[in-house]
């Protein structure tokens, strides 16, 4: 196979070629089933994915943003309530809080892992605080033992944002299984990604499971009769069937990501690039390989000249965005978050990335920085 001259930060086309017959078989299975909405494929995927997460219940939704929104609604969180989370995350984390009518309250991040700095968590709690949303960013879990201790002490709910952490573990527990609820995204780039938007909420609480199922379907337990105000946030049958088939390969995808991450670690060990740090007790799934460097912008520009494309997750902290200015944060309020935003960048990372392409990325970095790469 001839490699593309351009190395993308993420690509699915080679994976699709390998899996196309299975994907098309699943697509046709749904079309021929006679049931396109909330049928057997959704039911089977909900069961399989929640089992994978070691959680009793799974509720499929149209996307993870709505999953977080519905999780907050199920916990009766809304106007006048505060939800603690981080500013170094995708906008949907905070957007879901705002959509529920609540106020996001941001805490700073650990400068090594870029995860929520749990040492700052308790000081952020106010009488209005009702929930914590720790974000399992880049493929590894927040210290959920510390989060759970504070939540129990303060009487708070916890909803895990697991959008980037399918299969990640901490202390032997899977992401999504360490709180009231976990919310996953199946956006195409994710460790388990579909061919469009999709998401799932997981929980061990049967009452929350029933509530979430009503909320995603107009507040209905049965067709045409609404028990309470609800929404249209159903997971489509076609997406569910494709994801069910890809779930069987998820551990293989994760193994490939980890092999690439370990290889980056070795090849770039003697450069000035700050490499990812895994929190002790975590099993990282390497969704994104996030590096940092004071000359980040120059490095990105030089890589682009060499047809190597990278990404920044995330270039603008949420608390500094105009769309969230109403919450009164200023630049300087979250110094570690703001510093990271000027330095972080993500190297190409996806299961089908070849070692040859990875070598080219590392060689280019060594050339740009005039620093040694450790060749195997």
Tab-separated table of C-alpha atoms in Angstrom:
chain	number	residue	atom	x	y	z
A	1	UNK	CA	0.000	0.000	0.000
A	2	UNK	CA	1.348	3.444	-0.965
A	3	UNK	CA	1.312	5.882	1.921
A	4	UNK	CA	-0.224	9.310	1.454
A	5	UNK	CA	2.316	12.144	1.210
A	6	UNK	CA	0.237	14.005	3.815
A	7	UNK	CA	0.189	12.631	7.356
A	8	UNK	CA	-3.057	13.630	9.035
A	9	UNK	CA	-3.576	13.964	12.768
A	10	UNK	CA	-6.461	11.499	12.339
A	11	UNK	CA	-7.806	9.435	9.460
A	12	UNK	CA	-10.392	6.666	9.145
A	13	UNK	CA	-10.184	5.686	5.480
A	14	UNK	CA	-7.684	2.821	5.844
A	15	UNK	CA	-9.647	1.419	8.774
A	16	UNK	CA	-12.825	1.649	6.711
A	17	UNK	CA	-11.241	-0.351	3.884
A	18	UNK	CA	-10.401	-3.143	6.319
A	19	UNK	CA	-13.842	-3.148	7.963
A	20	UNK	CA	-16.044	-2.157	5.024
A	21	UNK	CA	-17.739	-5.500	4.468
A	22	UNK	CA	-18.757	-5.759	8.123
A	23	UNK	CA	-19.945	-2.145	8.224
A	24	UNK	CA	-22.025	-2.539	5.053
A	25	UNK	CA	-23.479	-5.809	6.328
A	26	UNK	CA	-24.617	-4.026	9.490
A	27	UNK	CA	-26.033	-1.118	7.498
A	28	UNK	CA	-28.096	-3.449	5.308
A	29	UNK	CA	-29.193	-5.487	8.312
A	30	UNK	CA	-30.814	-2.394	9.818
A	31	UNK	CA	-32.384	-1.291	6.541
A	32	UNK	CA	-33.945	-4.719	6.080
A	33	UNK	CA	-35.089	-5.002	9.700
A	34	UNK	CA	-38.143	-2.801	9.260
A	35	UNK	CA	-37.243	-0.847	12.419
A	36	UNK	CA	-35.066	2.278	12.066
A	37	UNK	CA	-35.616	3.960	15.459
A	38	UNK	CA	-35.049	2.417	18.933
A	39	UNK	CA	-34.974	-1.170	17.722
A	40	UNK	CA	-32.827	-4.217	18.439
A	41	UNK	CA	-29.536	-2.634	17.355
A	42	UNK	CA	-29.827	0.166	19.915
A	43	UNK	CA	-30.904	-2.301	22.596
A	44	UNK	CA	-28.030	-4.681	21.830
A	45	UNK	CA	-25.435	-1.915	21.700
A	46	UNK	CA	-26.640	-0.401	24.966
A	47	UNK	CA	-26.304	-3.785	26.634
A	48	UNK	CA	-22.911	-4.590	25.114
A	49	UNK	CA	-21.328	-1.200	25.792
A	50	UNK	CA	-22.575	-0.929	29.371
A	51	UNK	CA	-21.253	-4.446	29.996
A	52	UNK	CA	-17.906	-3.387	28.528
A	53	UNK	CA	-17.866	-0.448	30.976
A	54	UNK	CA	-18.864	-2.793	33.850
A	55	UNK	CA	-21.999	-0.758	34.473
A	56	UNK	CA	-25.564	-2.069	34.694
A	57	UNK	CA	-27.356	0.251	32.271
A	58	UNK	CA	-26.634	2.114	29.049
A	59	UNK	CA	-28.879	4.666	27.340
A	60	UNK	CA	-27.983	5.592	23.770
A	61	UNK	CA	-28.402	9.180	22.606
A	62	UNK	CA	-27.814	11.241	19.495
A	63	UNK	CA	-24.603	12.851	20.801
A	64	UNK	CA	-22.613	13.211	24.014
A	65	UNK	CA	-23.452	16.904	24.444
A	66	UNK	CA	-27.100	15.960	24.822
A	67	UNK	CA	-25.969	13.047	26.969
A	68	UNK	CA	-24.397	15.439	29.478
A	69	UNK	CA	-27.417	17.727	29.268
A	70	UNK	CA	-29.831	14.870	29.969
A	71	UNK	CA	-27.624	13.582	32.793
A	72	UNK	CA	-27.888	16.977	34.499
A	73	UNK	CA	-31.636	17.158	33.862
A	74	UNK	CA	-32.070	13.662	35.344
A	75	UNK	CA	-30.338	14.915	38.497
A	76	UNK	CA	-32.695	17.933	38.607
A	77	UNK	CA	-29.825	20.374	38.070
A	78	UNK	CA	-30.829	23.690	36.513
A	79	UNK	CA	-31.134	27.440	37.082
A	80	UNK	CA	-29.420	28.654	40.241
A	81	UNK	CA	-27.179	25.586	40.444
A	82	UNK	CA	-23.432	25.433	39.854
A	83	UNK	CA	-21.513	22.585	38.231
A	84	UNK	CA	-17.747	22.348	38.737
A	85	UNK	CA	-15.651	21.320	35.760
A	86	UNK	CA	-12.522	22.403	33.847
A	87	UNK	CA	-11.917	25.003	31.175
A	88	UNK	CA	-9.404	22.811	29.336
A	89	UNK	CA	-11.997	20.657	27.621
A	90	UNK	CA	-14.146	20.646	24.509
A	91	UNK	CA	-16.846	23.324	24.485
A	92	UNK	CA	-19.657	20.723	24.760
A	93	UNK	CA	-18.799	20.027	28.415
A	94	UNK	CA	-19.623	23.598	29.392
A	95	UNK	CA	-22.327	24.026	26.745
A	96	UNK	CA	-24.322	21.172	28.276
A	97	UNK	CA	-24.154	22.817	31.711
A	98	UNK	CA	-25.411	26.102	30.276
A	99	UNK	CA	-28.141	24.340	28.270
A	100	UNK	CA	-29.417	22.803	31.508
A	101	UNK	CA	-29.689	26.328	32.925
A	102	UNK	CA	-26.855	25.857	35.413
A	103	UNK	CA	-23.612	27.814	35.826
A	104	UNK	CA	-20.201	26.282	35.073
A	105	UNK	CA	-17.614	26.872	37.789
A	106	UNK	CA	-14.126	26.211	36.483
A	107	UNK	CA	-11.120	24.858	38.368
A	108	UNK	CA	-7.553	24.796	37.084
A	109	UNK	CA	-5.688	21.777	35.753
A	110	UNK	CA	-2.642	19.778	36.764
A	111	UNK	CA	0.256	21.055	34.611
A	112	UNK	CA	1.570	17.548	33.867
A	113	UNK	CA	-1.571	15.576	33.004
A	114	UNK	CA	-3.813	18.525	31.969
A	115	UNK	CA	-6.591	16.872	33.998
A	116	UNK	CA	-8.660	18.546	36.729
A	117	UNK	CA	-6.432	19.546	39.663
A	118	UNK	CA	-8.425	17.776	42.358
A	119	UNK	CA	-6.510	19.607	45.108
A	120	UNK	CA	-8.458	22.741	44.076
A	121	UNK	CA	-11.840	21.063	43.986
A	122	UNK	CA	-13.108	21.493	47.543
A	123	UNK	CA	-12.270	25.203	47.610
A	124	UNK	CA	-14.435	25.672	44.507
A	125	UNK	CA	-17.558	24.309	46.212
A	126	UNK	CA	-20.181	26.928	47.136
A	127	UNK	CA	-23.699	26.616	48.592
A	128	UNK	CA	-24.958	26.612	44.974
A	129	UNK	CA	-22.780	23.692	43.858
A	130	UNK	CA	-24.777	20.590	42.950
A	131	UNK	CA	-22.510	18.521	40.726
A	132	UNK	CA	-18.931	17.869	39.586
A	133	UNK	CA	-18.109	16.930	35.986
A	134	UNK	CA	-14.554	15.560	35.884
A	135	UNK	CA	-13.328	15.257	32.293
A	136	UNK	CA	-11.295	12.133	31.507
A	137	UNK	CA	-9.237	14.035	28.988
A	138	UNK	CA	-7.055	12.674	26.181
A	139	UNK	CA	-7.696	9.055	27.205
A	140	UNK	CA	-7.024	8.853	30.934
A	141	UNK	CA	-9.078	9.206	34.104
A	142	UNK	CA	-9.166	11.955	36.689
A	143	UNK	CA	-8.357	10.868	40.268
A	144	UNK	CA	-11.885	9.707	40.982
A	145	UNK	CA	-11.113	8.580	44.528
A	146	UNK	CA	-10.405	12.191	45.461
A	147	UNK	CA	-13.442	13.427	43.531
A	148	UNK	CA	-15.721	10.882	45.211
A	149	UNK	CA	-14.458	11.769	48.693
A	150	UNK	CA	-15.199	15.469	48.174
A	151	UNK	CA	-18.565	14.734	46.551
A	152	UNK	CA	-19.607	12.523	49.456
A	153	UNK	CA	-18.460	15.077	52.013
A	154	UNK	CA	-20.263	17.940	50.258
A	155	UNK	CA	-23.342	16.003	49.141
A	156	UNK	CA	-22.689	16.490	45.422
A	157	UNK	CA	-23.518	14.460	42.345
A	158	UNK	CA	-20.738	13.379	39.969
A	159	UNK	CA	-21.104	12.876	36.215
A	160	UNK	CA	-18.007	11.643	34.368
A	161	UNK	CA	-17.310	13.173	30.967
A	162	UNK	CA	-15.889	10.071	29.274
A	163	UNK	CA	-16.002	11.411	25.720
A	164	UNK	CA	-12.317	10.592	25.162
A	165	UNK	CA	-11.822	7.664	27.529
A	166	UNK	CA	-13.544	4.523	26.195
A	167	UNK	CA	-11.845	1.603	27.938
A	168	UNK	CA	-9.651	3.761	30.186
A	169	UNK	CA	-9.262	2.486	33.735
A	170	UNK	CA	-8.273	3.768	37.155
A	171	UNK	CA	-7.620	1.424	40.045
A	172	UNK	CA	-9.215	-1.437	38.138
A	173	UNK	CA	-12.445	0.474	37.426
A	174	UNK	CA	-13.545	1.519	33.954
A	175	UNK	CA	-14.241	5.113	32.999
A	176	UNK	CA	-17.937	5.762	33.504
A	177	UNK	CA	-18.251	3.301	36.395
A	178	UNK	CA	-17.013	5.596	39.184
A	179	UNK	CA	-19.895	8.045	39.675
A	180	UNK	CA	-23.644	8.611	39.331
A	181	UNK	CA	-23.319	8.507	35.563
A	182	UNK	CA	-20.758	8.445	32.781
A	183	UNK	CA	-21.312	10.021	29.370
A	184	UNK	CA	-19.522	8.806	26.228
A	185	UNK	CA	-19.157	10.251	22.753
A	186	UNK	CA	-18.943	8.125	19.618
A	187	UNK	CA	-17.919	11.039	17.408
A	188	UNK	CA	-15.836	9.618	14.534
A	189	UNK	CA	-12.420	10.484	16.009
A	190	UNK	CA	-13.026	8.798	19.379
A	191	UNK	CA	-11.447	5.503	20.504
A	192	UNK	CA	-14.819	3.970	19.613
A	193	UNK	CA	-16.034	6.199	16.813
A	194	UNK	CA	-18.939	5.859	14.441
A	195	UNK	CA	-19.721	7.444	11.084
A	196	UNK	CA	-21.566	10.431	12.511
A	197	UNK	CA	-22.671	11.728	15.899
A	198	UNK	CA	-23.733	9.380	18.688
A	199	UNK	CA	-23.373	9.054	22.446
A	200	UNK	CA	-24.333	7.031	25.509
A	201	UNK	CA	-25.027	7.549	29.194
A	202	UNK	CA	-24.157	4.696	31.565
A	203	UNK	CA	-25.254	4.212	35.170
A	204	UNK	CA	-25.720	1.575	37.853
A	205	UNK	CA	-28.830	3.326	39.171
A	206	UNK	CA	-32.061	1.786	37.776
A	207	UNK	CA	-34.072	4.911	38.625
A	208	UNK	CA	-31.680	7.106	36.649
A	209	UNK	CA	-31.792	4.608	33.792
A	210	UNK	CA	-35.589	4.915	33.606
A	211	UNK	CA	-35.428	8.703	33.882
A	212	UNK	CA	-32.834	9.002	31.112
A	213	UNK	CA	-34.862	6.779	28.772
A	214	UNK	CA	-37.895	9.000	29.248
A	215	UNK	CA	-35.939	12.227	28.802
A	216	UNK	CA	-34.389	11.134	25.486
A	217	UNK	CA	-37.857	10.273	24.086
A	218	UNK	CA	-40.157	13.234	24.787
A	219	UNK	CA	-40.672	12.173	28.401
A	220	UNK	CA	-42.435	9.010	27.251
A	221	UNK	CA	-42.436	5.490	28.667
A	222	UNK	CA	-44.814	4.397	25.922
A	223	UNK	CA	-45.511	5.959	22.552
A	224	UNK	CA	-47.763	9.026	22.345
A	225	UNK	CA	-48.030	9.633	26.137
A	226	UNK	CA	-45.570	11.974	27.869
A	227	UNK	CA	-45.014	11.507	31.603
A	228	UNK	CA	-42.863	14.632	31.929
A	229	UNK	CA	-41.176	17.255	29.731
A	230	UNK	CA	-38.617	15.535	27.542
A	231	UNK	CA	-36.526	15.810	24.401
A	232	UNK	CA	-35.722	14.065	21.149
A	233	UNK	CA	-32.227	12.661	21.700
A	234	UNK	CA	-32.467	9.090	20.414
A	235	UNK	CA	-29.552	7.039	19.111
A	236	UNK	CA	-30.245	5.894	15.539
A	237	UNK	CA	-30.383	2.187	14.728
A	238	UNK	CA	-27.782	2.432	11.954
A	239	UNK	CA	-25.236	4.168	14.184
A	240	UNK	CA	-25.899	1.651	16.963
A	241	UNK	CA	-25.381	-1.355	14.691
A	242	UNK	CA	-22.116	0.021	13.308
A	243	UNK	CA	-20.868	0.827	16.817
A	244	UNK	CA	-21.886	-2.612	18.084
A	245	UNK	CA	-19.702	-4.195	15.417
A	246	UNK	CA	-16.811	-1.832	16.065
A	247	UNK	CA	-17.057	-2.440	19.831
A	248	UNK	CA	-15.795	-5.993	19.213
A	249	UNK	CA	-12.579	-4.421	17.893
A	250	UNK	CA	-12.231	-1.671	20.518
A	251	UNK	CA	-9.568	-3.417	22.588
A	252	UNK	CA	-7.560	-3.909	19.410
A	253	UNK	CA	-7.868	-0.215	18.562
A	254	UNK	CA	-6.674	0.663	22.070
A	255	UNK	CA	-3.720	-1.735	21.842
A	256	UNK	CA	-2.652	-0.110	18.560
A	257	UNK	CA	-2.905	3.370	20.091
A	258	UNK	CA	-0.864	2.327	23.107
A	259	UNK	CA	1.838	0.824	20.887
A	260	UNK	CA	2.091	4.100	18.971
A	261	UNK	CA	2.176	6.143	22.190
A	262	UNK	CA	4.917	3.968	23.698
A	263	UNK	CA	6.895	4.306	20.489
A	264	UNK	CA	6.544	8.116	20.508
A	265	UNK	CA	7.742	8.039	24.118
A	266	UNK	CA	10.904	6.171	23.141
A	267	UNK	CA	11.679	8.027	19.913
A	268	UNK	CA	11.216	11.507	21.403
A	269	UNK	CA	12.647	10.798	24.857
A	270	UNK	CA	15.728	13.002	24.373
A	271	UNK	CA	14.038	15.976	22.713
A	272	UNK	CA	12.820	19.128	24.457
A	273	UNK	CA	9.198	18.209	23.663
A	274	UNK	CA	7.204	17.663	26.853
A	275	UNK	CA	5.656	14.217	26.415
A	276	UNK	CA	2.368	12.976	27.913
A	277	UNK	CA	2.259	11.995	31.581
A	278	UNK	CA	0.094	9.152	32.873
A	279	UNK	CA	-1.306	9.541	36.371
A	280	UNK	CA	-0.209	6.656	38.655
A	281	UNK	CA	-2.943	4.031	38.831
A	282	UNK	CA	-4.294	4.877	35.372
A	283	UNK	CA	-4.521	2.742	32.248
A	284	UNK	CA	-4.332	5.302	29.438
A	285	UNK	CA	-6.036	4.564	26.095
A	286	UNK	CA	-4.034	7.236	24.215
A	287	UNK	CA	-6.945	8.854	22.439
A	288	UNK	CA	-4.705	11.844	21.696
A	289	UNK	CA	-0.925	12.066	22.049
A	290	UNK	CA	-0.611	15.539	23.566
A	291	UNK	CA	2.824	17.169	23.705
A	292	UNK	CA	3.885	20.645	24.767
A	293	UNK	CA	6.639	23.047	23.761
A	294	UNK	CA	7.242	26.807	24.185
A	295	UNK	CA	7.779	27.033	20.408
A	296	UNK	CA	4.543	25.212	19.619
A	297	UNK	CA	3.354	27.540	16.865
A	298	UNK	CA	6.683	27.436	15.013
A	299	UNK	CA	6.777	23.649	15.286
A	300	UNK	CA	3.255	23.311	13.863
A	301	UNK	CA	4.075	25.643	10.967
A	302	UNK	CA	7.269	23.731	10.139
A	303	UNK	CA	5.516	20.369	10.318
A	304	UNK	CA	2.848	21.637	7.942
A	305	UNK	CA	5.567	22.563	5.430
A	306	UNK	CA	6.564	18.897	5.580
A	307	UNK	CA	2.951	17.717	4.991
A	308	UNK	CA	2.500	16.652	8.606
A	309	UNK	CA	-0.712	17.928	10.194
A	310	UNK	CA	-1.181	18.194	13.952
A	311	UNK	CA	-3.931	19.566	16.178
A	312	UNK	CA	-4.363	21.643	19.344
A	313	UNK	CA	-6.791	20.350	21.957
A	314	UNK	CA	-7.587	23.039	23.012
A	315	UNK	CA	-6.257	26.387	21.753
A	316	UNK	CA	-8.720	28.595	23.669
A	317	UNK	CA	-9.707	27.910	27.280
A	318	UNK	CA	-13.484	28.016	27.606
A	319	UNK	CA	-13.452	30.630	30.392
A	320	UNK	CA	-11.770	33.110	28.000
A	321	UNK	CA	-14.279	32.662	25.167
A	322	UNK	CA	-16.830	35.354	24.308
A	323	UNK	CA	-19.554	32.717	24.387
A	324	UNK	CA	-18.976	32.232	28.118
A	325	UNK	CA	-18.128	35.827	29.085
A	326	UNK	CA	-21.352	36.118	31.099
A	327	UNK	CA	-19.800	34.006	33.860
A	328	UNK	CA	-17.261	36.699	34.717
A	329	UNK	CA	-13.946	34.922	34.291
A	330	UNK	CA	-10.852	36.863	33.276
A	331	UNK	CA	-7.555	35.878	31.719
A	332	UNK	CA	-5.250	34.968	34.567
A	333	UNK	CA	-7.944	33.230	36.614
A	334	UNK	CA	-6.756	29.733	35.583
A	335	UNK	CA	-3.009	30.112	34.982
A	336	UNK	CA	-2.140	26.468	34.266
A	337	UNK	CA	-5.015	26.108	31.826
A	338	UNK	CA	-4.028	29.299	30.036
A	339	UNK	CA	-0.345	28.348	29.862
A	340	UNK	CA	-1.154	24.901	28.485
A	341	UNK	CA	-3.298	26.448	25.735
A	342	UNK	CA	-0.227	28.241	24.371
A	343	UNK	CA	1.995	25.155	24.344
A	344	UNK	CA	0.076	21.933	23.754
A	345	UNK	CA	-0.280	20.148	20.428
A	346	UNK	CA	-1.332	16.646	19.405
A	347	UNK	CA	0.788	14.421	17.173
A	348	UNK	CA	-0.883	12.067	14.663
A	349	UNK	CA	-2.613	9.235	16.538
A	350	UNK	CA	-5.046	6.636	15.211
A	351	UNK	CA	-4.914	2.822	15.047
A	352	UNK	CA	-4.065	2.604	11.334
A	353	UNK	CA	-1.110	5.024	11.580
A	354	UNK	CA	1.961	3.128	10.387
A	355	UNK	CA	5.320	3.076	12.122
A	356	UNK	CA	6.793	4.411	8.869
A	357	UNK	CA	4.580	7.484	9.039
A	358	UNK	CA	5.315	7.840	12.739
A	359	UNK	CA	9.053	7.735	11.999
A	360	UNK	CA	8.563	10.559	9.537
A	361	UNK	CA	6.793	12.657	12.193
A	362	UNK	CA	9.562	12.078	14.721
A	363	UNK	CA	12.334	12.716	12.186
A	364	UNK	CA	10.689	16.001	11.259
A	365	UNK	CA	10.473	17.055	14.907
A	366	UNK	CA	14.131	16.227	15.423
A	367	UNK	CA	15.069	18.234	12.337
A	368	UNK	CA	12.946	21.249	13.361
A	369	UNK	CA	14.299	21.286	16.925
A	370	UNK	CA	17.817	20.209	15.928
A	371	UNK	CA	17.624	17.546	18.604
A	372	UNK	CA	18.250	13.784	18.630
A	373	UNK	CA	15.592	11.182	17.927
A	374	UNK	CA	16.198	7.722	19.438
A	375	UNK	CA	15.942	5.351	16.485
A	376	UNK	CA	15.214	1.706	17.248
